[in-house]
Amino acid sequence: MPNRMDSMLSQGMGVVKGVKARLSGLVGVFKTLAEQHGEVTALLESAKASDDKFTQLWPTIRRELISHEKAEMREVYPVLRAREATRPLADHHDAEASELEQLITSIDELAVGAPARREMYQRLIDTVLHHAREEESDIFPKAQDAIGKDQAEALDARFLAAKQQIAVAM
């Protein structure tokens, strides 16, 4: 579980990402997703500090990443898959989400102090950063253009509810 400083840094990074998303025109679920990218990125970076910090933060990071991806796949990407113009974006996302889940599983199986775990963890960070950057700069703007701001706003509550339900079940 994050300590107070980690929580504040995570929330702060989420606010920054949310403002940046809003300034680039993203609203609703796409703004929320960008905020969550910022929050988990801060936690990922904090967990690199030491094995103790990793042990403290990993359960939260793991829950946040998995619930975020599964909720996206449940609520957001089916809407994009239903449109011919955005179907390739959904397919691309699904492939990256699968890679992310495989990395998480691999990290779970490795000892905390093992060099292989550190390497796998850095690969996870790189994958998450690439995924977030790609979604925020390419996928989200195209998706919002395709579905409209009203549907992006409506999807926000559905996504958040799904994410909460998935996180609680973990």
Coordinates of C-alpha atoms in Angstrom, one line a residue:
M1 CA 0.0 0.0 0.0
P2 CA 1.4 3.4 -0.9
N3 CA 2.4 5.7 1.9
R4 CA 1.1 9.2 2.1
M5 CA 4.0 10.7 0.0
D6 CA 3.6 8.0 -2.7
S7 CA -0.1 8.7 -2.8
M8 CA 0.4 12.4 -3.1
L9 CA 2.9 12.0 -5.9
S10 CA 0.7 9.6 -7.7
Q11 CA -2.4 11.8 -7.4
G12 CA -0.3 14.8 -8.5
M13 CA 0.9 13.1 -11.6
G14 CA -2.7 12.1 -12.3
V15 CA -3.8 15.7 -12.1
V16 CA -1.0 16.8 -14.4
K17 CA -1.9 14.1 -17.0
G18 CA -5.6 15.0 -16.7
V19 CA -4.9 18.7 -17.3
K20 CA -2.7 17.9 -20.2
A21 CA -5.5 15.6 -21.6
R22 CA -8.1 18.3 -21.2
L23 CA -5.9 20.9 -22.8
S24 CA -5.6 18.6 -25.8
G25 CA -9.4 18.3 -26.0
L26 CA -9.9 15.0 -24.3
V27 CA -13.0 14.6 -22.1
G28 CA -14.8 12.0 -20.1
V29 CA -13.4 8.5 -20.1
F30 CA -10.3 9.6 -22.1
K31 CA -9.4 12.3 -19.6
T32 CA -9.9 9.8 -16.8
L33 CA -7.8 7.1 -18.5
A34 CA -5.0 9.7 -19.0
E35 CA -5.2 10.6 -15.3
Q36 CA -4.9 7.0 -14.3
H37 CA -1.9 6.6 -16.5
G38 CA -0.2 9.4 -14.6
E39 CA -1.1 7.9 -11.3
V40 CA 0.3 4.5 -12.0
T41 CA 3.4 5.9 -13.7
A42 CA 4.3 7.7 -10.5
L43 CA 3.9 4.5 -8.5
L44 CA 5.9 2.4 -11.0
E45 CA 8.8 4.9 -10.7
S46 CA 8.6 5.0 -6.9
A47 CA 8.7 1.2 -6.7
K48 CA 12.1 1.2 -8.4
A49 CA 13.8 2.9 -5.4
S50 CA 14.4 -0.4 -3.5
D51 CA 13.2 -3.9 -3.0
D52 CA 11.3 -2.8 0.1
K53 CA 9.5 0.0 -1.8
F54 CA 8.7 -2.5 -4.6
T55 CA 7.2 -5.0 -2.0
Q56 CA 5.2 -2.1 -0.5
L57 CA 3.8 -0.8 -3.8
W58 CA 3.5 -3.9 -6.0
P59 CA 0.1 -5.0 -4.8
T60 CA -1.4 -1.6 -5.6
I61 CA 0.4 -1.2 -8.9
R62 CA -0.7 -4.7 -9.9
R63 CA -4.3 -4.0 -8.9
E64 CA -4.4 -0.6 -10.7
L65 CA -2.9 -1.9 -13.9
I66 CA -5.1 -5.0 -14.2
S67 CA -8.3 -3.3 -13.2
H68 CA -7.6 -0.4 -15.6
E69 CA -6.9 -2.7 -18.5
K70 CA -9.8 -5.1 -17.8
A71 CA -12.3 -2.2 -17.4
E72 CA -11.0 -0.6 -20.7
M73 CA -11.5 -3.9 -22.4
R74 CA -15.0 -4.3 -20.9
E75 CA -16.4 -0.8 -21.4
V76 CA -14.3 1.3 -23.7
Y77 CA -12.8 -0.9 -26.4
P78 CA -16.0 -2.7 -27.4
V79 CA -17.5 0.7 -28.3
L80 CA -14.4 1.3 -30.5
R81 CA -14.5 -2.2 -31.9
A82 CA -18.1 -1.6 -33.0
R83 CA -17.0 1.1 -35.4
E84 CA -15.1 0.2 -38.5
A85 CA -12.9 3.3 -38.3
T86 CA -11.7 2.5 -34.8
R87 CA -11.7 -1.3 -34.8
P88 CA -7.9 -1.5 -35.6
L89 CA -7.3 0.7 -32.5
A90 CA -9.2 -1.8 -30.4
D91 CA -7.3 -4.7 -31.8
H92 CA -4.0 -3.0 -31.2
H93 CA -5.0 -2.3 -27.6
D94 CA -5.9 -5.9 -27.0
A95 CA -2.5 -7.1 -28.1
E96 CA -0.7 -4.7 -25.8
A97 CA -3.0 -5.5 -22.9
S98 CA -2.2 -9.2 -23.3
E99 CA 1.5 -8.4 -23.2
L100 CA 1.0 -6.3 -20.1
E101 CA -0.8 -9.1 -18.3
Q102 CA 2.0 -11.5 -19.2
L103 CA 4.6 -9.2 -17.8
I104 CA 2.7 -8.9 -14.6
T105 CA 2.4 -12.6 -14.3
S106 CA 6.1 -13.0 -14.9
I107 CA 7.0 -10.4 -12.2
D108 CA 4.7 -12.2 -9.8
E109 CA 6.6 -15.4 -10.3
L110 CA 10.1 -13.9 -9.7
A111 CA 11.8 -13.3 -6.4
V112 CA 11.8 -9.7 -5.3
G113 CA 15.6 -9.3 -5.1
A114 CA 16.3 -11.2 -8.3
P115 CA 18.0 -9.4 -11.1
A116 CA 15.6 -11.0 -13.6
R117 CA 12.7 -9.5 -11.6
R118 CA 14.3 -6.0 -11.9
E119 CA 14.8 -6.5 -15.6
M120 CA 11.2 -7.7 -16.1
Y121 CA 9.9 -4.8 -14.0
Q122 CA 11.8 -2.3 -16.1
R123 CA 10.3 -3.9 -19.2
L124 CA 6.8 -3.5 -17.6
I125 CA 7.5 0.2 -17.0
D126 CA 8.7 0.7 -20.5
T127 CA 5.6 -1.1 -21.8
V128 CA 3.2 0.9 -19.7
L129 CA 4.9 4.2 -20.7
H130 CA 4.7 3.3 -24.4
H131 CA 1.1 2.1 -24.0
A132 CA 0.0 5.3 -22.2
R133 CA 1.8 7.6 -24.7
E134 CA 0.3 5.8 -27.6
E135 CA -3.2 5.9 -26.2
E136 CA -3.0 9.5 -25.2
S137 CA -1.4 10.9 -28.4
D138 CA -3.1 8.6 -31.0
I139 CA -5.8 6.3 -29.9
F140 CA -7.8 8.6 -27.5
P141 CA -8.1 11.6 -29.9
K142 CA -9.1 9.3 -32.8
A143 CA -11.6 7.4 -30.6
Q144 CA -13.1 10.6 -29.2
D145 CA -13.5 12.0 -32.7
A146 CA -15.3 8.8 -33.7
I147 CA -17.6 8.4 -30.8
G148 CA -18.1 12.1 -29.9
K149 CA -17.7 13.9 -26.6
D150 CA -21.1 13.0 -25.3
Q151 CA -20.4 9.2 -25.5
A152 CA -16.9 9.8 -24.1
E153 CA -18.6 11.5 -21.1
A154 CA -21.2 8.7 -20.8
L155 CA -18.5 6.0 -20.9
D156 CA -16.6 7.6 -18.0
A157 CA -19.0 6.4 -15.3
R158 CA -19.3 2.9 -16.8
F159 CA -15.5 2.6 -17.0
L160 CA -15.0 3.8 -13.4
A161 CA -17.7 1.4 -12.1
A162 CA -16.2 -1.5 -14.0
K163 CA -12.7 -0.7 -12.7
Q164 CA -13.9 -0.5 -9.1
Q165 CA -15.8 -3.8 -9.4
I166 CA -12.7 -5.5 -10.9
A167 CA -10.4 -4.1 -8.3
V168 CA -12.6 -5.2 -5.4
A169 CA -12.8 -8.7 -6.8
M170 CA -9.0 -9.1 -7.0

